XYZ file of C-alpha atoms in Angstrom:
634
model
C 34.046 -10.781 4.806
C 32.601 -14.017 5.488
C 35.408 -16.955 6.891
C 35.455 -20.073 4.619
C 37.523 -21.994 7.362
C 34.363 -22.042 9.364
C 31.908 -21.115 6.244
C 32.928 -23.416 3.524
C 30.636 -23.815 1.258
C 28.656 -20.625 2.188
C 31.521 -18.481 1.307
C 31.152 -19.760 -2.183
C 28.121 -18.755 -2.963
C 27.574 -15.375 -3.745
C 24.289 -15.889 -5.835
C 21.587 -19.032 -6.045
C 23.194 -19.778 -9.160
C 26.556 -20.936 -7.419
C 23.904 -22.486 -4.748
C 22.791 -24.622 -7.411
C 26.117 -25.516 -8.551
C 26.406 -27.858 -5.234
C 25.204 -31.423 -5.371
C 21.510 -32.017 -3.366
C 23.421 -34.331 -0.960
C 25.119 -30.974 0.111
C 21.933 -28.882 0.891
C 21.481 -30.332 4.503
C 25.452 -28.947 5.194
C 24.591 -25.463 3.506
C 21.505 -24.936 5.779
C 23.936 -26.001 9.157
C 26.239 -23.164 7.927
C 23.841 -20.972 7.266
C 22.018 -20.723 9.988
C 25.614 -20.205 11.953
C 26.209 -17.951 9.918
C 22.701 -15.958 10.849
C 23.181 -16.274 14.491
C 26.599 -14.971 14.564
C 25.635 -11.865 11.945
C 22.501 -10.585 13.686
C 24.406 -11.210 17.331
C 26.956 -8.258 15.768
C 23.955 -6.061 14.206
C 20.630 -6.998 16.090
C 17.878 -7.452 14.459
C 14.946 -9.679 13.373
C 15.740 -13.301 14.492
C 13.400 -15.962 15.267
C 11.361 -15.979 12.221
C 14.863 -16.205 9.586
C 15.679 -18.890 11.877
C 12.541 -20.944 10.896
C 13.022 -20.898 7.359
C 17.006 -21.378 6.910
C 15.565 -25.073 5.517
C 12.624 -23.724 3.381
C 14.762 -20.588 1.792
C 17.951 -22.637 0.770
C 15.833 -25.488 -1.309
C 13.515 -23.060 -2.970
C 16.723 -21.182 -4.185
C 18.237 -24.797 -5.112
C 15.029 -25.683 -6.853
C 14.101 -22.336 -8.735
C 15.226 -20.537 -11.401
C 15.716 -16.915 -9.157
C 15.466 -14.220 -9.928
C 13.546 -15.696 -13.104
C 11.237 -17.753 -10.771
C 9.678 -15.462 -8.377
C 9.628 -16.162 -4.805
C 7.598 -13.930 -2.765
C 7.909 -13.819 0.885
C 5.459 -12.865 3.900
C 5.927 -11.545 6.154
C 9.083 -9.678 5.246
C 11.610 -10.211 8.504
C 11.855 -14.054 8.020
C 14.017 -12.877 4.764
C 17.526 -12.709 6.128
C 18.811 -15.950 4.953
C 17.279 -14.831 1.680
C 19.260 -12.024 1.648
C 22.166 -13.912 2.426
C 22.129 -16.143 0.009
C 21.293 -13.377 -2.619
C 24.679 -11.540 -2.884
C 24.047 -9.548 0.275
C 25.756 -11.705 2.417
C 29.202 -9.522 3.777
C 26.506 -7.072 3.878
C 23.955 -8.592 6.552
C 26.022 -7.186 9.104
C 25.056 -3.847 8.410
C 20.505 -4.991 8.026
C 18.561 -1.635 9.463
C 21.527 1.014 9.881
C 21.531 3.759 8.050
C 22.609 3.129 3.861
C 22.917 -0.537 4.882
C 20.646 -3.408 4.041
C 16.811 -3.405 4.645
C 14.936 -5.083 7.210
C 12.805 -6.079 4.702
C 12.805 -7.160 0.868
C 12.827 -4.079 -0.828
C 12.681 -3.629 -5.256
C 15.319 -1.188 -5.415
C 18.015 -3.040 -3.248
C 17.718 -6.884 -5.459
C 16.267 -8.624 -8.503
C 15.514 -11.297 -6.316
C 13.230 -9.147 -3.780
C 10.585 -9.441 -6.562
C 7.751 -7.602 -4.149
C 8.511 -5.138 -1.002
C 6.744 -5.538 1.786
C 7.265 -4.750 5.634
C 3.062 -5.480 6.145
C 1.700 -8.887 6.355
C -0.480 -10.541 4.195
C 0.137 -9.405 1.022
C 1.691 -12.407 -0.410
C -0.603 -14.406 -2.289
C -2.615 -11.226 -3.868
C 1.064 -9.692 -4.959
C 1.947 -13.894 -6.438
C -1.274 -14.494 -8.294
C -0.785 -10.529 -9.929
C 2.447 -12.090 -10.943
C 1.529 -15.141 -11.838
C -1.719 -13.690 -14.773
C 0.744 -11.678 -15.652
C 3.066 -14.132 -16.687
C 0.828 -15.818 -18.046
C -1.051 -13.184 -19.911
C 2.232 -12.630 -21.423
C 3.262 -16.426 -22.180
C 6.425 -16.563 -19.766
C 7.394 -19.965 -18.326
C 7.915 -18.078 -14.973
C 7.229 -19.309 -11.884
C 5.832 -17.982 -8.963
C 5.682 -19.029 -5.084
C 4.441 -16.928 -2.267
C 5.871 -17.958 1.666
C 3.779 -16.750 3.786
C 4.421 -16.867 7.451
C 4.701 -15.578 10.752
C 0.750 -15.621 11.334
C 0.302 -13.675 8.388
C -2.801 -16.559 7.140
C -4.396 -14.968 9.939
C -5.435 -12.117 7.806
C -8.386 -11.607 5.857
C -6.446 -10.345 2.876
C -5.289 -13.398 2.135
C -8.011 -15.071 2.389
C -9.396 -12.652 -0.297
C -6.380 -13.516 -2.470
C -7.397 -17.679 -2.173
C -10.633 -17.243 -2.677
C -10.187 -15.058 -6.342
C -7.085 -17.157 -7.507
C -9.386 -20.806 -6.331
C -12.129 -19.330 -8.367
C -10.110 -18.460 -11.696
C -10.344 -19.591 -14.723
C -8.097 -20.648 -16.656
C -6.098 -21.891 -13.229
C -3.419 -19.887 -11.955
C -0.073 -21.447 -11.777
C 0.700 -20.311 -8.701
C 2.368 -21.691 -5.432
C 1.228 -20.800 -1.694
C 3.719 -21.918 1.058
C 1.877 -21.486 4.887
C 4.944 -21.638 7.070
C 3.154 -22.981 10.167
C 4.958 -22.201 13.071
C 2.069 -21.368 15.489
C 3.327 -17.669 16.020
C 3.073 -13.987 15.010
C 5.592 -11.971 17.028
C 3.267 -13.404 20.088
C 1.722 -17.009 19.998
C -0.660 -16.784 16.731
C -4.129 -16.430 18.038
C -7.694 -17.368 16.804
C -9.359 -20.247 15.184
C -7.427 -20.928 12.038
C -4.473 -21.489 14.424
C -6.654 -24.269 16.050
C -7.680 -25.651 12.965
C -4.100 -25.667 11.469
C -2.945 -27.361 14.705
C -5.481 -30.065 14.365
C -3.200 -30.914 11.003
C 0.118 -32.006 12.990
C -1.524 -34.800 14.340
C -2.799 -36.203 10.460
C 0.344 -37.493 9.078
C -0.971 -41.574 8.940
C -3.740 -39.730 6.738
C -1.351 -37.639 4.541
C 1.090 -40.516 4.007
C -1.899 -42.507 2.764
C -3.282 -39.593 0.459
C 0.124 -39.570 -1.074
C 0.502 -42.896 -1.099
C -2.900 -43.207 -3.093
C -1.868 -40.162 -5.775
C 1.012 -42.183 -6.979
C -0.745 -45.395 -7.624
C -3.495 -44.183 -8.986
C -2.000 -42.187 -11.386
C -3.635 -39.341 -13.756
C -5.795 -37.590 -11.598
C -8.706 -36.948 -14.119
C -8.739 -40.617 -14.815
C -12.840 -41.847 -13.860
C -11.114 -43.987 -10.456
C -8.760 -41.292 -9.684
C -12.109 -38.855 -9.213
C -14.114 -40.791 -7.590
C -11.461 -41.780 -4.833
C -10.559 -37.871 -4.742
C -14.688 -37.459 -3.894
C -14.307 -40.421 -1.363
C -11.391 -38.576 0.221
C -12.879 -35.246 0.727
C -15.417 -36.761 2.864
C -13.255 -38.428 5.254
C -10.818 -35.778 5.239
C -12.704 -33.539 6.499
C -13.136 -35.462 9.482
C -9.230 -35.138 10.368
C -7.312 -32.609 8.689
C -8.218 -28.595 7.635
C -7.355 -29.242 4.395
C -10.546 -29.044 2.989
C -10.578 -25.588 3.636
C -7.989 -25.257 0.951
C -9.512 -27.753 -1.319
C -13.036 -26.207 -1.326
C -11.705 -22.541 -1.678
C -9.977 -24.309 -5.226
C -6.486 -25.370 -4.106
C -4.751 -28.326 -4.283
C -3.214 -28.868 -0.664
C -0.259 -31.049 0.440
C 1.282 -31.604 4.015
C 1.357 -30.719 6.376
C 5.340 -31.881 6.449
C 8.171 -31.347 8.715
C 9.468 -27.762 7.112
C 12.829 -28.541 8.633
C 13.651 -31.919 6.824
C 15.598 -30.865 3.365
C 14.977 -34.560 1.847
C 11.042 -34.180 2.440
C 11.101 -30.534 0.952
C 13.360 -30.979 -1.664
C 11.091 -34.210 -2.961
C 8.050 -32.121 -2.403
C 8.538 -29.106 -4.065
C 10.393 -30.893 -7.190
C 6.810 -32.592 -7.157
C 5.001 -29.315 -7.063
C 7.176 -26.926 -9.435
C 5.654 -29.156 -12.366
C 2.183 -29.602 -11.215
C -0.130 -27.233 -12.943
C -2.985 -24.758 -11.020
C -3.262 -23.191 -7.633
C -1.379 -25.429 -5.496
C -1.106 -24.659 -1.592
C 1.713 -26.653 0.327
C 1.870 -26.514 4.127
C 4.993 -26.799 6.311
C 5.586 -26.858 9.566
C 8.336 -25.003 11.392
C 10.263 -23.780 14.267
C 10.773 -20.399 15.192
C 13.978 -19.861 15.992
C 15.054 -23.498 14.641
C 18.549 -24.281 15.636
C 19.627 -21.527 18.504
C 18.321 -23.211 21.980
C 17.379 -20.119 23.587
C 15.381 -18.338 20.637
C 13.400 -21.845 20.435
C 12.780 -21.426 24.085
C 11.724 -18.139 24.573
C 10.186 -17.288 20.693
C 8.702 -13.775 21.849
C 11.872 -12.264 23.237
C 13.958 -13.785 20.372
C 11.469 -12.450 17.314
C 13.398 -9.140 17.231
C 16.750 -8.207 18.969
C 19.302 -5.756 20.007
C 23.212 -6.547 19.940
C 24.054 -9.538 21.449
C 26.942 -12.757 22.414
C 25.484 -16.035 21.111
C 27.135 -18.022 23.251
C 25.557 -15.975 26.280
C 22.036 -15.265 24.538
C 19.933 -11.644 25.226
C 21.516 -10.077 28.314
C 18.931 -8.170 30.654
C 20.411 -4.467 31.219
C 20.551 -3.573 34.845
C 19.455 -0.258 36.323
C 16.242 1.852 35.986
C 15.303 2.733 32.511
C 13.567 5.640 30.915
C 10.031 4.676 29.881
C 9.125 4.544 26.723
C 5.665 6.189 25.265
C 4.786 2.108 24.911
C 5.175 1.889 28.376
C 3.604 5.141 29.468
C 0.414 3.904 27.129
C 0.656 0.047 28.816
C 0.298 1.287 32.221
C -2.254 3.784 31.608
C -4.480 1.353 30.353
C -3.939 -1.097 33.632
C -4.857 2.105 35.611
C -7.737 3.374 33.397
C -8.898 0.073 33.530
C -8.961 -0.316 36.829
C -10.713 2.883 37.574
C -13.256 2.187 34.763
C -14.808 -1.648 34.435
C -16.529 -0.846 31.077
C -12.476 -0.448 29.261
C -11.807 -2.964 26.839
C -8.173 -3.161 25.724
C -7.900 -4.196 21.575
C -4.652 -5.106 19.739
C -4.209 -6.708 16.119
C -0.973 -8.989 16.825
C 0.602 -6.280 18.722
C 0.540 -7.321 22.224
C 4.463 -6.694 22.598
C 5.115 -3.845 20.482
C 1.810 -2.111 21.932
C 2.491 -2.587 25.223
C -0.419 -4.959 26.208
C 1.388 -7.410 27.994
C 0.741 -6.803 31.640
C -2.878 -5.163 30.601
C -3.512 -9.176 29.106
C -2.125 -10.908 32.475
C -4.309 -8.341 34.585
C -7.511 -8.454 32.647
C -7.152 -11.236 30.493
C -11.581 -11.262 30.223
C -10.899 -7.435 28.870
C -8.253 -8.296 26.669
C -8.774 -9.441 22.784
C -6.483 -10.208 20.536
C -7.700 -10.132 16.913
C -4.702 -11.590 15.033
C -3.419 -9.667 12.072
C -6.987 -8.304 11.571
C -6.664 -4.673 11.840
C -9.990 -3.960 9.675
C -11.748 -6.569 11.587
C -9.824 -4.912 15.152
C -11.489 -1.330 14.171
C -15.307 -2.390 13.804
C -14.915 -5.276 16.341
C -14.180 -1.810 18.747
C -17.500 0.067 17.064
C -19.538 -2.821 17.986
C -18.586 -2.962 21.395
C -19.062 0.766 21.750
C -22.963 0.163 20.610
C -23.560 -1.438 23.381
C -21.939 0.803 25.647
C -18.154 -0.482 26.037
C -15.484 1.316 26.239
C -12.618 0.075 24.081
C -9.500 0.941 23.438
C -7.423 0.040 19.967
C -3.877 0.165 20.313
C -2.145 0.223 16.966
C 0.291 0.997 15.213
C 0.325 4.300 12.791
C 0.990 2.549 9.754
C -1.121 -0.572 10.780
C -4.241 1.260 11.352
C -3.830 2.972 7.282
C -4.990 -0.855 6.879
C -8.310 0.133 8.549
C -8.801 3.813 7.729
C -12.356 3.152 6.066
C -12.962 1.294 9.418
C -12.325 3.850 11.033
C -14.272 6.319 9.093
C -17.456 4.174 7.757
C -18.040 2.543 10.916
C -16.467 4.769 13.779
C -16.599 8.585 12.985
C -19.968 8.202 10.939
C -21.582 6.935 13.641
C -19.869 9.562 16.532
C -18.883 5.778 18.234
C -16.750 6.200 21.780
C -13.395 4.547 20.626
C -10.193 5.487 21.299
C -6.932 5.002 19.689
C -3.527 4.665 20.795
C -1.313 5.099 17.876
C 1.895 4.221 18.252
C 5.099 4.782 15.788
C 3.708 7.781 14.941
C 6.303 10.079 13.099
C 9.593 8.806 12.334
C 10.144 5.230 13.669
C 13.286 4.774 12.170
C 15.341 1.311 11.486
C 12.309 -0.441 10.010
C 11.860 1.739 7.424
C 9.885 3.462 5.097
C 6.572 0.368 5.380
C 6.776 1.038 9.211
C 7.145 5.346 9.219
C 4.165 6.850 10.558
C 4.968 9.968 8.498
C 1.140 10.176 6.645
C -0.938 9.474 10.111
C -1.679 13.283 10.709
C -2.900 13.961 7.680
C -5.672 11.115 7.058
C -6.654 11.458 11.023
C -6.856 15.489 10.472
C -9.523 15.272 7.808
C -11.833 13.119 9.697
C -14.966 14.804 11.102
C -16.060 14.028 14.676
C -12.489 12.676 15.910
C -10.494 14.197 18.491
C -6.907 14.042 17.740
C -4.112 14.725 20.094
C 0.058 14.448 19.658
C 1.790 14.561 23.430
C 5.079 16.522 24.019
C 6.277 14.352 26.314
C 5.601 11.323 28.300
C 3.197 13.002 31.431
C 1.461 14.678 28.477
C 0.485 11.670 26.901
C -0.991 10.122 30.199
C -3.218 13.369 30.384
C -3.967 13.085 26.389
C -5.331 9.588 27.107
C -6.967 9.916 29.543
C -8.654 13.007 27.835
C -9.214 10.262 25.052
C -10.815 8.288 26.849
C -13.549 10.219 29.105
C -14.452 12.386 25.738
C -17.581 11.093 24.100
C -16.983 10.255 20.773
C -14.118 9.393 18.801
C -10.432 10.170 19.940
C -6.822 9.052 18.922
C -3.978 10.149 20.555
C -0.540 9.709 18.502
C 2.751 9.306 19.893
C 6.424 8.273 18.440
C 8.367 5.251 19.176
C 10.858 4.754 21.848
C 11.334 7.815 24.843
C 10.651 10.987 24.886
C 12.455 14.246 27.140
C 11.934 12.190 30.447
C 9.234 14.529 32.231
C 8.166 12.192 35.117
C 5.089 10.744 34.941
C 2.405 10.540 37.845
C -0.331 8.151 38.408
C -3.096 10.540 38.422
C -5.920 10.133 35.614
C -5.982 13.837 34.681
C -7.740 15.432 31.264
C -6.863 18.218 29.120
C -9.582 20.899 27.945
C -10.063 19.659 24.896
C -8.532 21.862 21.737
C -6.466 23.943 24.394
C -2.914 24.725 23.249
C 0.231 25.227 25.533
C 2.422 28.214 25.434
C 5.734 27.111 26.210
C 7.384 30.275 26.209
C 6.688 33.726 24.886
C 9.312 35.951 22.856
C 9.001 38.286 19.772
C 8.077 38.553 16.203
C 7.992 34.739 15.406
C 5.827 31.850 16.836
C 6.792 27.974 16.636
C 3.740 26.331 16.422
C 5.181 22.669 17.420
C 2.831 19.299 17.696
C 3.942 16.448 19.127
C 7.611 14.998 19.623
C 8.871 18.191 17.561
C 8.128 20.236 21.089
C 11.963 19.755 22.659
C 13.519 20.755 19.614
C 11.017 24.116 19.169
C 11.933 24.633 22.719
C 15.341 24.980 22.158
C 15.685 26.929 19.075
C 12.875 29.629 20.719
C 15.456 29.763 23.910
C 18.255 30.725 21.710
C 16.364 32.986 18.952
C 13.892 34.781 21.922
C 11.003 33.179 19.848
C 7.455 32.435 21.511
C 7.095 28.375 21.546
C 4.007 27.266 21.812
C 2.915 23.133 22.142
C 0.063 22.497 20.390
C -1.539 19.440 21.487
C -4.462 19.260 19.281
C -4.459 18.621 15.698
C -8.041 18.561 15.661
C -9.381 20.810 17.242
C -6.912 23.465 16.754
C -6.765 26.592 19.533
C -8.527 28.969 17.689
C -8.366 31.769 19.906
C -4.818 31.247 20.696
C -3.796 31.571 17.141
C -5.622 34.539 16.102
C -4.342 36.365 19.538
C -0.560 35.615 18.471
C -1.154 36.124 14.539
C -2.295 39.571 15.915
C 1.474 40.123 18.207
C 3.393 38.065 15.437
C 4.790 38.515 12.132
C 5.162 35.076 11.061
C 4.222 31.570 12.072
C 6.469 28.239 12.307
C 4.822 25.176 12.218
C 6.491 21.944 13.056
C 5.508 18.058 12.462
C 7.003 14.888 12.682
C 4.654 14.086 10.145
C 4.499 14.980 5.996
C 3.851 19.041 4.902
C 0.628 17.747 2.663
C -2.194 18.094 4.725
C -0.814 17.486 8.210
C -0.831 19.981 11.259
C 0.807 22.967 9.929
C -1.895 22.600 7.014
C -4.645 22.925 9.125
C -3.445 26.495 11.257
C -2.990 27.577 7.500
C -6.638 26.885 6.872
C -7.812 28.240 9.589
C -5.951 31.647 9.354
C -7.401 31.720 5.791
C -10.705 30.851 7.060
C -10.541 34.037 9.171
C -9.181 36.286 6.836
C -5.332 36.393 8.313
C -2.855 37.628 5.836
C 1.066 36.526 7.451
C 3.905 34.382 6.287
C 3.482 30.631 7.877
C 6.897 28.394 7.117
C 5.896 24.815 7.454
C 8.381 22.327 8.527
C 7.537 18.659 8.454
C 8.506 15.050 6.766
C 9.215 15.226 3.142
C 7.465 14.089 0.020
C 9.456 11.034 -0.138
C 9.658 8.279 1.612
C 12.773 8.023 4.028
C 14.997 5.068 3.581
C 15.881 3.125 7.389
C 18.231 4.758 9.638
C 17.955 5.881 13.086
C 14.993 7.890 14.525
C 17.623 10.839 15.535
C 19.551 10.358 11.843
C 15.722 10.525 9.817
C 15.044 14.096 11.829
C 18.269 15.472 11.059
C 17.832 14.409 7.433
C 14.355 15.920 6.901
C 15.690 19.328 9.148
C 14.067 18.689 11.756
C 16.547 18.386 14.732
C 17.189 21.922 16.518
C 19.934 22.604 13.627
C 17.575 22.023 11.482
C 14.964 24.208 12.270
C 17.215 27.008 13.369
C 18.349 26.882 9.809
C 15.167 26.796 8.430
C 13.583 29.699 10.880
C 16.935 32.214 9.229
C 16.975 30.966 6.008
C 13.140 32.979 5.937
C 14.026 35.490 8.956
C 17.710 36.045 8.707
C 17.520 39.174 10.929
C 16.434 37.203 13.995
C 19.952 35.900 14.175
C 21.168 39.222 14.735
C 18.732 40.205 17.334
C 19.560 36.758 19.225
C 23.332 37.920 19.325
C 22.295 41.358 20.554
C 19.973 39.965 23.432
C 22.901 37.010 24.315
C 25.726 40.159 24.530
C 22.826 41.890 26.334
C-alpha cells in the first residue's frame, strides 16, 4: 500500500475522478509525488523508466482536464504509460508491472476502462484516435479523443498515413494529436523529422507572437483573421516545421515546455473546445526528474531491480552471452571478413545488438527509425546493386513488414538476411512482443532459407550459413541465453537443410527446432528416445525423416512457436507428400495468446518445459514409461 505520510495527496486518489477533485493550484504538487512515487515503484519491480518519467506532467493534466474513461486518451508508444496506470486505480499494483498475473507493461483492454486501445507497437496512435473519434461522431457522442504519441513513434510512416486521411476529412475530425518531443526512441531518435522537429525549440519569439495574434484577432474565419493566417504560413515556414502539420490539414500549436503544468493546463483547456484535427506539440525530458536517467536516457529506457538513491548497479563477473550478443559480434566479424555487409536496424540498435557493429562501422551502419517496412526494401535495394545487408529485427517487428519481405525480397530471390530476434516466447513484455506466429508466416515463403539454432555456437554457424547463401535467409533465435555451448570465432556454414541427430533410441523420434532442443534432449535421455535437432524449417531433411519414419513408430515435433502452420506442420506435409502413414504429436505455443510472465513460466504453461513434454510424449505412448524404468533398473 502506498504511504500518505510521504504520498499525500497521491494516496487519495484512486481514480481521475478523485484527481479532479483537487484544486489546479495542486497539480504541480501531485506530479512531484508522482513521479517519487514512479522512481521508488519501478526501483522495487524494474521495468520501463525513462519514457513514464517524461510524461508524469503531460499524464496528470490530461486526467485533470478530461472526462476519463469517457474522454479517450490514447497513448503511443505504450511503456511511457506507468503514471497512467497509476493514477488509474492500479496504483498498489505497479509494483507487481510485467510479472506473471500482475499488471501489463503496456495498456491493455481487458485490464482498464481507461486503456481505451492496447498497444505494445508504435505508431498506432492517431489511426486507432481518429477510428474513435468517426465513430463517436457517427454515433453523436460528445466524446473526446486525444492520441500521445511519443518515444519516436512520429518517426513512422503509419502515422503519417493516419494525418494525412484525418487532415483530408470531411466533415473535420475532432480529434487531438499530442507529439511528445523528446528527441529519443529507446536510442537517440534518428532521421530527418527529428531535425526538422528540433529546428522548432529554437521558434518560441515566433509562437508567442502567433498566439499572441489568435487572441486579438479573434474569430478565425473573420476576412482579417484569413488573410493574416495566409501571411503567416509564408513566414512560418521559414522558421518552424509547423507547416508540415498545417498543410497535411492540422491545426498546430507549440512547441511548449511539456514539463510546465501552468502552460499545459492553459493549453489544452484551449484545445479541448476547439473544433477539427488539432495537433499540439510538447517538448519533454526523458527521464524528467531522476538525475541519472536524464543523464544516461539509453541505459535508463528499460531496467532491472534497482536502489534509487544508488542508480543501475553494473554486475561484476563474466556473464553468459546472450543470442543478442552472439548475433552483435558475428556481425563485427562477418563484417570484417566481408566489406560488401551492411548492418540494418529499425530503432533497435540496443535491443538488436548493434551497438559496437555502429561504433566499428558507423559508414555500414543505418538506422531507419521506426520504419520497419521502409528497413525491409531499403535492404532489397541495396542487394540490387550487389550489397550485402543484414536486417536485424525483431520477430514481432518484422510481421510489420511481411509483404516487404515477400513482394520485394523473396519475389525477386534478393540476398538479404535476417536476424530475428525474440523469436518464441519472450516473456515479460507480453503477448504484442511474443514471437509465437514467426515460424509459420516465414515457413510458407518460397525461396527463403529459414534456420532456428539450438544453442548459441549454432547460431554463429546458422548466420554465417545465412549470410554466404545466395538468396534469401533468416535465422530465428529467442531472447536472452541459451544452454551455454561456447562459442568460437570461426565463420563456419551449415549444409543447408541438414538436420542433427542428437541422440538415437527406440520407437519414438523428437523432432525439436530451435530453443526446444535442451528440453527434447532431456526427456529422450530419460525415455531412450532418438532426439534429433532440426535446424531447418525450410528446407526440412528430407532424407533424414523418411529414414527414421521407416525405424520409428511415431514422431514428436517440438516448437517454441504456434501448432498452426509452424515446424511440426511442415514434417506433417511432407510425410503426406510421400505417402507416410504414422502418428506425429505436435507440441508447440497455443492458440491463444499468452498473457506476460517469465520466459521459463510461458514454457511451462504451454507444456513445453521437459515436464511438459514428458507428459505429453505418455499421455500418447504410455508404455514408454515402462520401458524407461526397465532400461534405468537395467
Amino acid at each position: 500500500m502506498i504511504d500518505s505520510t510521504r504520498y499525500p495527496r497521491l494516496a487519495r486518489i484512486d481514480a481521475p475522478s478523485d484527481l479532479r477533485q483537487f484544486d489546479e493550484a495542486e497539480l504541480p504538487a501531485i506530479a512531484d509525488e508522482l513521479r517519487a512515487y514512479l522512481i521508488e515503484s519501478v526501483g522495487k519491480s524494474g521495468g520501463h523508466f525513462g519514457a513514464g518519467l517524461g510524461v508524469i506532467e503531460l499524464t496528470t493534466v490530461l486526467h485533470y482536464l478530461y472526462d476519463t474513461p469517457h474522454d479517450r486518451i490514447v497513448w503511443d508508444v505504450g511503456h511511457q504509460t506507468y503514471p497512467h496506470k497509476i493514477l488509474t486505480g492500479r496504483r498498489d499494483r505497479i509494483h507487481t508491472v510485467k510479472q506473471k498475473d500482475g499488471v501489463a507493461p503496456f495498456p491493455k483492454r481487458e485490464e482498464s476502462e481507461y486503456d481505451t486501445f492496447g498497444v505494445g507497437h508504435s505508431s498506432t496512435s492517431i489511426s486507432a484516435a481518429l477510428g474513435m473519434a468517426v465513430a463517436n461522431a457517427q454515433a453523436g457522442s460528445d466524446r473526446r479523443v486525444v492520441a500521445v504519441i511519443g518515444d519516436g513513434a512520429m518517426t513512422a510512416g503509419m502515422a503519417y498515413e493516419a494525418l494525412n486521411h484525418a487532415g483530408g476529412m470531411e466533415p473535420e475530425p475532432d480529434v487531438l494529436v499530442i507529439l511528445n518531443d523528446n528527441r529519443m526512441s529507446i536510442s537517440e531518435a534518428v532521421g530527418g523529422l527529428t531535425k526538422m522537429l528540433g529546428r522548432a525549440t529554437g521558434s518560441r519569439t515566433l509562437n508567442a507572437l502567433r498566439e499572441g495574434g489568435k487572441k486579438l484577432l479573434g474569430d478565425k474565419n473573420n476576412p482579417t483573421a484569413k488573410f493574416v493566417r495566409r501571411w503567416e504560413e509564408h513566414w512560418k515556414g521559414m522558421f518552424v516545421p509547423s507547416t508540415l502539420f498545417e498543410e497535411m490539414g492540422f491545426h498546430y500549436t507549440g512547441p511548449i515546455d511539456g514539463h510546465d503544468v501552468k502552460a499545459l493546463v492553459d493549453t489544452l483547456k484551449t484545445l479541448r473546445g476547439l473544433k477539427g484535427p488539432q495537433l499540439l506539440h510538447i517538448i519533454t525530458t526523458k527521464g524528467k526528474g531522476y538525475e541519472l536517467a536524464e543523464g544516461d536516457q539509453i541505459g535508463y529506457h528499460a531496467v532491472s531491480p534497482f536502489d534509487p538513491d544508488k542508480g543501475l548497479i553494473a554486475k561484476g563477473g563474466a556473464k553468459k552471452p546472450t543470442y543478442t550478443d552472439v548475433f552483435g559480434d558475428w556481425l563485427c566479424d562477418m563484417a570484417a571478413a566481408d566489406p560488401l555487409l551492411l548492418g540494418i536496424t529499425p530503432a533497435m540498435r540496443e535491443g538488436s545488438g548493434l551497438v559496437r557493429f555502429s561504433k566499428e562501422y558507423p559508414a555500414r551502419y543505418f538506422d531507419t527509425a521506426i520504419a520497419e517496412q521502409h528497413a525491409v526494401t531499403l535492404a532489397a535495394g541495396m542487394a540490387c546493386e550487389g550489397a550485402k545487408p543484414v536486417v536485424a529485427i525483431y520477430s514481432t517487428f518484422l510481421q510489420r513488414a511481411y509483404d516487404q519481405l515477400v513482394h520485394d525480397v523473396a519475389v525477386q530471390k534478393l540476398d538479404v538476411l535476417f536476424a530475428i530476434d525474440r523469436g518464441g516466447v519472450v516473456g515479460p513484455d507480453g503477448a504484442t512482443h511474443a514471437g509465437n506466429l514467426d515460424l509459420s508466416f516465414l515457413r510458407c515463403v518460397p525461396n527463403l532459407v529459414l534456420m532456428a539454432p539450438a544453442d548459441e555456437a549454432e547460431c554463429r554457424r546458422m548466420l554465417t550459413t545465412g549470410f554466404r547463401h545466395v538468396g534469401p535467409a533468416a535465422v530465428r533465435y529467442p531472447r536472452g541465453t541459451g544452454p551455454g555451448v561456447t562459442v568460437d570465432t570461426t565463420l563456419d556454414t551449415l549444409p543447408i537443410g541438414e538436420a542433427e541427430v542428437r541422440q538415437r533410441g527406440a520407437r519414438i523420434a523428437l523432432l525439436a527446432f530451435g530453443a526446444i532442443v535442451p528440453a527434447a534432449e532431456e526427456v529422450g535421455a530419460a525415455l531412450g528416445l532418438t532426439v534429433v535437432n532440426m535446424r531447418f524449417v525450410r528446407p526440412l531433411d528430407r532424407a533424414l525423416l523418411l529414414e527414421l519414419a521407416r525405424t520409428h513408430e511415431g514422431f514428436v515435433t517440438l516448437e517454441d512457436n504456434v501448432v498452426a502452420g509452424g515446424a511440426g506442420s511442415g514434417v506433417a506435409e511432407l510425410l503426406n507428400a510421400e505417402g507416410v502413414a504414422m502418428p506425429v504429436l505436435h507440441l508447440g505455443l497455443p492458440d491463444a495468446f499468452q498473457h506476460h510472465a517469465s520466459r521459463e513460466d510461458l514454457l511451462a504453461e504451454a507444456g513445453l518445459d521437459a515436464a511438459g513434454i514428458r507428459r505429453a510424449v505418455l499421455a500418447r505412448w504410455p508404455d514408454l514409461d515402462r520401458a524407461g524404468a526397465e532400461r534405468a533398473t537395467a
